[in-house]
PDB file of C-alpha atoms in Angstrom:
ATOM      1  CA  UNK A   1       0.000   0.000   0.000  1.00  0.00           C
ATOM      2  CA  UNK A   2       2.730   2.442   0.991  1.00  0.00           C
ATOM      3  CA  UNK A   3       4.930   1.485  -1.964  1.00  0.00           C
ATOM      4  CA  UNK A   4       2.019   2.024  -4.325  1.00  0.00           C
ATOM      5  CA  UNK A   5       1.779   5.593  -3.046  1.00  0.00           C
ATOM      6  CA  UNK A   6       5.471   6.355  -2.929  1.00  0.00           C
ATOM      7  CA  UNK A   7       6.515   5.049  -6.360  1.00  0.00           C
ATOM      8  CA  UNK A   8       4.423   7.548  -8.359  1.00  0.00           C
ATOM      9  CA  UNK A   9       5.627  10.325  -6.049  1.00  0.00           C
ATOM     10  CA  UNK A  10       9.229   9.265  -6.598  1.00  0.00           C
ATOM     11  CA  UNK A  11       8.729   9.137 -10.360  1.00  0.00           C
ATOM     12  CA  UNK A  12       7.180  12.579 -10.330  1.00  0.00           C
ATOM     13  CA  UNK A  13      10.081  13.997  -8.312  1.00  0.00           C
ATOM     14  CA  UNK A  14      12.610  12.330 -10.628  1.00  0.00           C
ATOM     15  CA  UNK A  15      10.911  13.657 -13.748  1.00  0.00           C
ATOM     16  CA  UNK A  16      10.757  17.132 -12.234  1.00  0.00           C
ATOM     17  CA  UNK A  17      14.487  17.096 -11.473  1.00  0.00           C
ATOM     18  CA  UNK A  18      15.269  15.808 -14.964  1.00  0.00           C
ATOM     19  CA  UNK A  19      13.220  18.561 -16.566  1.00  0.00           C
ATOM     20  CA  UNK A  20      15.017  21.217 -14.547  1.00  0.00           C
ATOM     21  CA  UNK A  21      18.368  19.616 -15.350  1.00  0.00           C
ATOM     22  CA  UNK A  22      17.584  19.761 -19.059  1.00  0.00           C
ATOM     23  CA  UNK A  23      16.443  23.352 -18.623  1.00  0.00           C
ATOM     24  CA  UNK A  24      19.762  24.205 -16.954  1.00  0.00           C
ATOM     25  CA  UNK A  25      21.724  22.526 -19.757  1.00  0.00           C
ATOM     26  CA  UNK A  26      19.772  24.442 -22.392  1.00  0.00           C
ATOM     27  CA  UNK A  27      20.363  27.694 -20.527  1.00  0.00           C
ATOM     28  CA  UNK A  28      24.075  26.904 -20.138  1.00  0.00           C
ATOM     29  CA  UNK A  29      24.379  26.309 -23.889  1.00  0.00           C
ATOM     30  CA  UNK A  30      23.970  30.055 -24.410  1.00  0.00           C
ATOM     31  CA  UNK A  31      27.478  30.471 -23.009  1.00  0.00           C
ATOM     32  CA  UNK A  32      28.914  29.013 -26.221  1.00  0.00           C
ATOM     33  CA  UNK A  33      27.184  31.675 -28.311  1.00  0.00           C
ATOM     34  CA  UNK A  34      28.461  34.714 -26.434  1.00  0.00           C
ATOM     35  CA  UNK A  35      31.724  35.131 -28.313  1.00  0.00           C
ATOM     36  CA  UNK A  36      31.984  32.175 -30.690  1.00  0.00           C
ATOM     37  CA  UNK A  37      29.542  33.458 -33.295  1.00  0.00           C
ATOM     38  CA  UNK A  38      30.192  36.436 -35.547  1.00  0.00           C
ATOM     39  CA  UNK A  39      27.847  39.425 -35.747  1.00  0.00           C
ATOM     40  CA  UNK A  40      24.557  38.138 -37.165  1.00  0.00           C
ATOM     41  CA  UNK A  41      21.918  40.205 -38.941  1.00  0.00           C
ATOM     42  CA  UNK A  42      21.498  43.595 -37.248  1.00  0.00           C
ATOM     43  CA  UNK A  43      23.287  42.663 -34.034  1.00  0.00           C
ATOM     44  CA  UNK A  44      25.744  45.544 -34.388  1.00  0.00           C
ATOM     45  CA  UNK A  45      23.010  48.153 -33.984  1.00  0.00           C
ATOM     46  CA  UNK A  46      22.482  48.090 -30.215  1.00  0.00           C
ATOM     47  CA  UNK A  47      26.114  47.541 -29.107  1.00  0.00           C
ATOM     48  CA  UNK A  48      27.458  50.322 -31.349  1.00  0.00           C
ATOM     49  CA  UNK A  49      24.604  52.637 -30.448  1.00  0.00           C
ATOM     50  CA  UNK A  50      25.239  52.012 -26.744  1.00  0.00           C
ATOM     51  CA  UNK A  51      28.924  52.805 -27.184  1.00  0.00           C
ATOM     52  CA  UNK A  52      28.133  56.018 -29.035  1.00  0.00           C
ATOM     53  CA  UNK A  53      25.664  57.059 -26.328  1.00  0.00           C
ATOM     54  CA  UNK A  54      28.266  56.424 -23.629  1.00  0.00           C
ATOM     55  CA  UNK A  55      31.095  58.106 -25.550  1.00  0.00           C
ATOM     56  CA  UNK A  56      29.137  61.312 -26.229  1.00  0.00           C
ATOM     57  CA  UNK A  57      27.271  61.331 -22.935  1.00  0.00           C
ATOM     58  CA  UNK A  58      23.803  60.926 -24.466  1.00  0.00           C
ATOM     59  CA  UNK A  59      22.257  58.936 -21.653  1.00  0.00           C
ATOM     60  CA  UNK A  60      18.571  59.540 -22.367  1.00  0.00           C
ATOM     61  CA  UNK A  61      18.409  59.669 -26.146  1.00  0.00           C
ATOM     62  CA  UNK A  62      19.760  56.757 -28.219  1.00  0.00           C
ATOM     63  CA  UNK A  63      21.947  58.008 -31.056  1.00  0.00           C
ATOM     64  CA  UNK A  64      23.559  56.273 -34.000  1.00  0.00           C
ATOM     65  CA  UNK A  65      26.147  57.933 -36.237  1.00  0.00           C
ATOM     66  CA  UNK A  66      25.257  61.253 -34.617  1.00  0.00           C
ATOM     67  CA  UNK A  67      21.544  60.976 -35.375  1.00  0.00           C
ATOM     68  CA  UNK A  68      18.723  60.353 -32.939  1.00  0.00           C
ATOM     69  CA  UNK A  69      17.553  56.735 -33.031  1.00  0.00           C
ATOM     70  CA  UNK A  70      13.916  56.807 -32.044  1.00  0.00           C
ATOM     71  CA  UNK A  71      13.782  53.809 -29.766  1.00  0.00           C
ATOM     72  CA  UNK A  72      13.560  53.638 -25.951  1.00  0.00           C
ATOM     73  CA  UNK A  73      16.944  53.309 -24.193  1.00  0.00           C
ATOM     74  CA  UNK A  74      16.560  50.576 -21.533  1.00  0.00           C
ATOM     75  CA  UNK A  75      18.433  47.914 -23.492  1.00  0.00           C
ATOM     76  CA  UNK A  76      21.178  50.431 -24.241  1.00  0.00           C
ATOM     77  CA  UNK A  77      21.534  51.258 -20.562  1.00  0.00           C
ATOM     78  CA  UNK A  78      21.956  47.602 -19.653  1.00  0.00           C
ATOM     79  CA  UNK A  79      24.479  47.008 -22.443  1.00  0.00           C
ATOM     80  CA  UNK A  80      26.417  50.068 -21.278  1.00  0.00           C
ATOM     81  CA  UNK A  81      26.546  48.880 -17.663  1.00  0.00           C
ATOM     82  CA  UNK A  82      27.725  45.378 -18.580  1.00  0.00           C
ATOM     83  CA  UNK A  83      30.218  46.692 -21.154  1.00  0.00           C
ATOM     84  CA  UNK A  84      31.739  49.023 -18.569  1.00  0.00           C
ATOM     85  CA  UNK A  85      32.285  45.984 -16.342  1.00  0.00           C
ATOM     86  CA  UNK A  86      33.781  43.620 -18.920  1.00  0.00           C
ATOM     87  CA  UNK A  87      35.241  46.173 -21.356  1.00  0.00           C
ATOM     88  CA  UNK A  88      33.849  47.840 -24.456  1.00  0.00           C
ATOM     89  CA  UNK A  89      35.846  45.496 -26.663  1.00  0.00           C
ATOM     90  CA  UNK A  90      33.366  42.840 -25.501  1.00  0.00           C
ATOM     91  CA  UNK A  91      30.203  44.849 -26.113  1.00  0.00           C
ATOM     92  CA  UNK A  92      28.713  42.113 -28.326  1.00  0.00           C
ATOM     93  CA  UNK A  93      29.188  39.653 -25.460  1.00  0.00           C
ATOM     94  CA  UNK A  94      27.463  42.126 -23.142  1.00  0.00           C
ATOM     95  CA  UNK A  95      24.481  42.492 -25.463  1.00  0.00           C
ATOM     96  CA  UNK A  96      24.159  38.741 -26.001  1.00  0.00           C
ATOM     97  CA  UNK A  97      24.484  38.066 -22.282  1.00  0.00           C
ATOM     98  CA  UNK A  98      21.547  40.378 -21.556  1.00  0.00           C
ATOM     99  CA  UNK A  99      19.473  38.688 -24.260  1.00  0.00           C
ATOM    100  CA  UNK A 100      20.338  35.198 -23.002  1.00  0.00           C
ATOM    101  CA  UNK A 101      19.557  36.046 -19.374  1.00  0.00           C
ATOM    102  CA  UNK A 102      16.241  37.560 -20.444  1.00  0.00           C
ATOM    103  CA  UNK A 103      15.383  34.340 -22.292  1.00  0.00           C
ATOM    104  CA  UNK A 104      16.251  32.207 -19.281  1.00  0.00           C
ATOM    105  CA  UNK A 105      14.182  34.547 -17.140  1.00  0.00           C
ATOM    106  CA  UNK A 106      11.228  34.133 -19.495  1.00  0.00           C
ATOM    107  CA  UNK A 107      11.494  30.358 -19.193  1.00  0.00           C
ATOM    108  CA  UNK A 108      11.499  30.601 -15.403  1.00  0.00           C
ATOM    109  CA  UNK A 109       8.478  32.895 -15.533  1.00  0.00           C
ATOM    110  CA  UNK A 110       6.575  30.368 -17.631  1.00  0.00           C
ATOM    111  CA  UNK A 111       7.458  27.611 -15.173  1.00  0.00           C
ATOM    112  CA  UNK A 112       6.490  29.701 -12.165  1.00  0.00           C
ATOM    113  CA  UNK A 113       3.171  30.681 -13.735  1.00  0.00           C
ATOM    114  CA  UNK A 114       2.312  27.086 -14.673  1.00  0.00           C
ATOM    115  CA  UNK A 115       3.164  25.870 -11.197  1.00  0.00           C
ATOM    116  CA  UNK A 116       1.108  28.564  -9.514  1.00  0.00           C
ATOM    117  CA  UNK A 117      -1.970  28.016 -11.691  1.00  0.00           C
ATOM    118  CA  UNK A 118      -2.003  24.215 -11.865  1.00  0.00           C
ATOM    119  CA  UNK A 119      -0.220  23.450  -8.564  1.00  0.00           C
ATOM    120  CA  UNK A 120       1.944  20.807 -10.230  1.00  0.00           C
ATOM    121  CA  UNK A 121       5.746  20.992  -9.958  1.00  0.00           C
ATOM    122  CA  UNK A 122       6.384  18.562 -12.790  1.00  0.00           C
ATOM    123  CA  UNK A 123       4.168  20.560 -15.138  1.00  0.00           C
ATOM    124  CA  UNK A 124       5.952  23.765 -14.109  1.00  0.00           C
ATOM    125  CA  UNK A 125       9.357  22.277 -14.914  1.00  0.00           C
ATOM    126  CA  UNK A 126       8.092  20.834 -18.190  1.00  0.00           C
ATOM    127  CA  UNK A 127       6.559  24.171 -19.244  1.00  0.00           C
ATOM    128  CA  UNK A 128       9.846  25.977 -18.578  1.00  0.00           C
ATOM    129  CA  UNK A 129      11.755  23.327 -20.532  1.00  0.00           C
ATOM    130  CA  UNK A 130       9.390  23.541 -23.496  1.00  0.00           C
ATOM    131  CA  UNK A 131       9.823  27.306 -23.655  1.00  0.00           C
ATOM    132  CA  UNK A 132      13.605  27.385 -23.610  1.00  0.00           C
ATOM    133  CA  UNK A 133      13.986  24.493 -26.072  1.00  0.00           C
ATOM    134  CA  UNK A 134      11.741  25.969 -28.746  1.00  0.00           C
ATOM    135  CA  UNK A 135      13.937  25.843 -31.839  1.00  0.00           C
ATOM    136  CA  UNK A 136      13.907  29.543 -32.639  1.00  0.00           C
ATOM    137  CA  UNK A 137      14.496  30.477 -29.002  1.00  0.00           C
ATOM    138  CA  UNK A 138      17.317  28.016 -28.309  1.00  0.00           C
ATOM    139  CA  UNK A 139      19.249  28.320 -31.554  1.00  0.00           C
ATOM    140  CA  UNK A 140      18.645  31.885 -32.682  1.00  0.00           C
ATOM    141  CA  UNK A 141      16.429  34.584 -31.223  1.00  0.00           C
ATOM    142  CA  UNK A 142      16.970  33.595 -27.603  1.00  0.00           C
ATOM    143  CA  UNK A 143      20.534  34.907 -27.508  1.00  0.00           C
ATOM    144  CA  UNK A 144      21.007  37.289 -30.454  1.00  0.00           C
ATOM    145  CA  UNK A 145      21.942  40.846 -29.443  1.00  0.00           C
ATOM    146  CA  UNK A 146      18.540  42.318 -30.258  1.00  0.00           C
ATOM    147  CA  UNK A 147      16.135  44.004 -27.865  1.00  0.00           C
ATOM    148  CA  UNK A 148      13.480  41.337 -28.516  1.00  0.00           C
ATOM    149  CA  UNK A 149      14.451  38.831 -25.753  1.00  0.00           C
ATOM    150  CA  UNK A 150      14.409  41.579 -23.125  1.00  0.00           C
ATOM    151  CA  UNK A 151      11.160  42.958 -24.518  1.00  0.00           C
ATOM    152  CA  UNK A 152       9.653  39.464 -24.460  1.00  0.00           C
ATOM    153  CA  UNK A 153      10.694  38.976 -20.833  1.00  0.00           C
ATOM    154  CA  UNK A 154       8.996  42.162 -19.644  1.00  0.00           C
ATOM    155  CA  UNK A 155       5.932  41.546 -21.836  1.00  0.00           C
ATOM    156  CA  UNK A 156       5.579  38.060 -20.405  1.00  0.00           C
ATOM    157  CA  UNK A 157       6.050  39.306 -16.850  1.00  0.00           C
ATOM    158  CA  UNK A 158       3.391  41.986 -17.318  1.00  0.00           C
ATOM    159  CA  UNK A 159       0.863  39.618 -18.893  1.00  0.00           C
ATOM    160  CA  UNK A 160       1.345  36.748 -16.447  1.00  0.00           C
ATOM    161  CA  UNK A 161       1.326  38.962 -13.361  1.00  0.00           C
ATOM    162  CA  UNK A 162      -1.728  40.834 -14.629  1.00  0.00           C
ATOM    163  CA  UNK A 163      -3.398  37.475 -15.254  1.00  0.00           C
ATOM    164  CA  UNK A 164      -2.637  36.271 -11.730  1.00  0.00           C
ATOM    165  CA  UNK A 165      -3.679  39.605 -10.212  1.00  0.00           C
ATOM    166  CA  UNK A 166      -7.182  39.190 -11.589  1.00  0.00           C
ATOM    167  CA  UNK A 167      -7.361  35.432 -10.986  1.00  0.00           C
ATOM    168  CA  UNK A 168      -6.216  35.664  -7.360  1.00  0.00           C
ATOM    169  CA  UNK A 169      -7.563  39.182  -6.688  1.00  0.00           C
ATOM    170  CA  UNK A 170      -4.133  40.453  -5.631  1.00  0.00           C
ATOM    171  CA  UNK A 171      -3.383  44.131  -6.077  1.00  0.00           C
ATOM    172  CA  UNK A 172       0.323  43.599  -5.424  1.00  0.00           C
ATOM    173  CA  UNK A 173       0.666  41.595  -8.627  1.00  0.00           C
ATOM    174  CA  UNK A 174      -0.869  44.503 -10.502  1.00  0.00           C
ATOM    175  CA  UNK A 175       1.803  46.835  -9.127  1.00  0.00           C
ATOM    176  CA  UNK A 176       4.627  44.572 -10.342  1.00  0.00           C
ATOM    177  CA  UNK A 177       2.814  44.045 -13.660  1.00  0.00           C
ATOM    178  CA  UNK A 178       2.675  47.791 -14.243  1.00  0.00           C
ATOM    179  CA  UNK A 179       6.400  48.051 -13.478  1.00  0.00           C
ATOM    180  CA  UNK A 180       7.129  45.284 -16.007  1.00  0.00           C
ATOM    181  CA  UNK A 181       4.822  47.016 -18.473  1.00  0.00           C
ATOM    182  CA  UNK A 182       6.807  50.232 -18.162  1.00  0.00           C
ATOM    183  CA  UNK A 183      10.104  48.367 -18.579  1.00  0.00           C
ATOM    184  CA  UNK A 184       8.792  46.674 -21.728  1.00  0.00           C
ATOM    185  CA  UNK A 185       7.835  50.032 -23.179  1.00  0.00           C
ATOM    186  CA  UNK A 186      11.257  51.450 -22.287  1.00  0.00           C
ATOM    187  CA  UNK A 187      12.840  48.472 -24.037  1.00  0.00           C
ATOM    188  CA  UNK A 188      11.126  48.608 -27.407  1.00  0.00           C
ATOM    189  CA  UNK A 189       7.568  49.628 -28.247  1.00  0.00           C
ATOM    190  CA  UNK A 190       4.010  50.522 -27.272  1.00  0.00           C
ATOM    191  CA  UNK A 191       2.658  47.171 -28.461  1.00  0.00           C
ATOM    192  CA  UNK A 192       3.186  45.743 -24.977  1.00  0.00           C
ATOM    193  CA  UNK A 193       0.084  47.619 -23.849  1.00  0.00           C
ATOM    194  CA  UNK A 194      -1.978  45.724 -26.420  1.00  0.00           C
ATOM    195  CA  UNK A 195      -0.582  42.344 -25.327  1.00  0.00           C
ATOM    196  CA  UNK A 196      -1.138  43.173 -21.661  1.00  0.00           C
ATOM    197  CA  UNK A 197      -4.607  44.601 -22.180  1.00  0.00           C
ATOM    198  CA  UNK A 198      -5.829  41.586 -24.134  1.00  0.00           C
ATOM    199  CA  UNK A 199      -4.455  39.113 -21.572  1.00  0.00           C
ATOM    200  CA  UNK A 200      -5.998  40.923 -18.601  1.00  0.00           C
ATOM    201  CA  UNK A 201      -9.364  41.425 -20.307  1.00  0.00           C
ATOM    202  CA  UNK A 202      -9.560  37.749 -21.282  1.00  0.00           C
ATOM    203  CA  UNK A 203      -8.937  36.484 -17.750  1.00  0.00           C
ATOM    204  CA  UNK A 204     -11.250  39.140 -16.327  1.00  0.00           C
ATOM    205  CA  UNK A 205     -14.023  37.939 -18.626  1.00  0.00           C
ATOM    206  CA  UNK A 206     -13.372  34.302 -17.747  1.00  0.00           C
ATOM    207  CA  UNK A 207     -13.372  34.898 -13.996  1.00  0.00           C
ATOM    208  CA  UNK A 208     -16.032  37.634 -13.988  1.00  0.00           C
ATOM    209  CA  UNK A 209     -13.577  39.897 -12.204  1.00  0.00           C
ATOM    210  CA  UNK A 210     -14.807  43.233 -13.567  1.00  0.00           C
ATOM    211  CA  UNK A 211     -15.488  44.704 -10.124  1.00  0.00           C
ATOM    212  CA  UNK A 212     -11.951  43.899  -8.971  1.00  0.00           C
ATOM    213  CA  UNK A 213     -10.344  45.114 -12.205  1.00  0.00           C
ATOM    214  CA  UNK A 214     -11.956  48.533 -12.140  1.00  0.00           C
TER     215      UNK A 214
END
């Protein structure tokens, strides 16, 4: 009787650990992309722009070749801080490191959200693993020195926290969601407000949480 109860529990725990181990291996694989791959596509844009901003002291307005580059500066600020720590000669590494960490963070967010909603640790680990091993994420867009991985991280954080705020009726989640929303906007574009608004309205409709939302 006891063994019949413990064996499934043991299998579940083992599977959960294996999923997280595979997640960690996938995340660690980004290390090999930091400096072993040449500039790809438009990767030079953000590192060079960050260097130019730092060199000329333009901290608030992104500039490229002396001209204003009409994009928000959060990604540039992060690249600048990391580049000042490891050296500007490694600015591509700095930009890719930020992108890779944002991707890993997105995977952890997915796992945390799944675990909180479905109360199942194995499902949480599996969800995180699925996210980080998506082909385009693992082999390309998850580590390239674009602003998209960081934008995706903040978008995901805003949507998932807004979702949980309505589902669990927790105002504190709304506060963090709004912070993530602002960071997403400062990273790339206004479209985050559309993603966030749709997600929150859908869960509000499903849970009949209009009174709480407003």
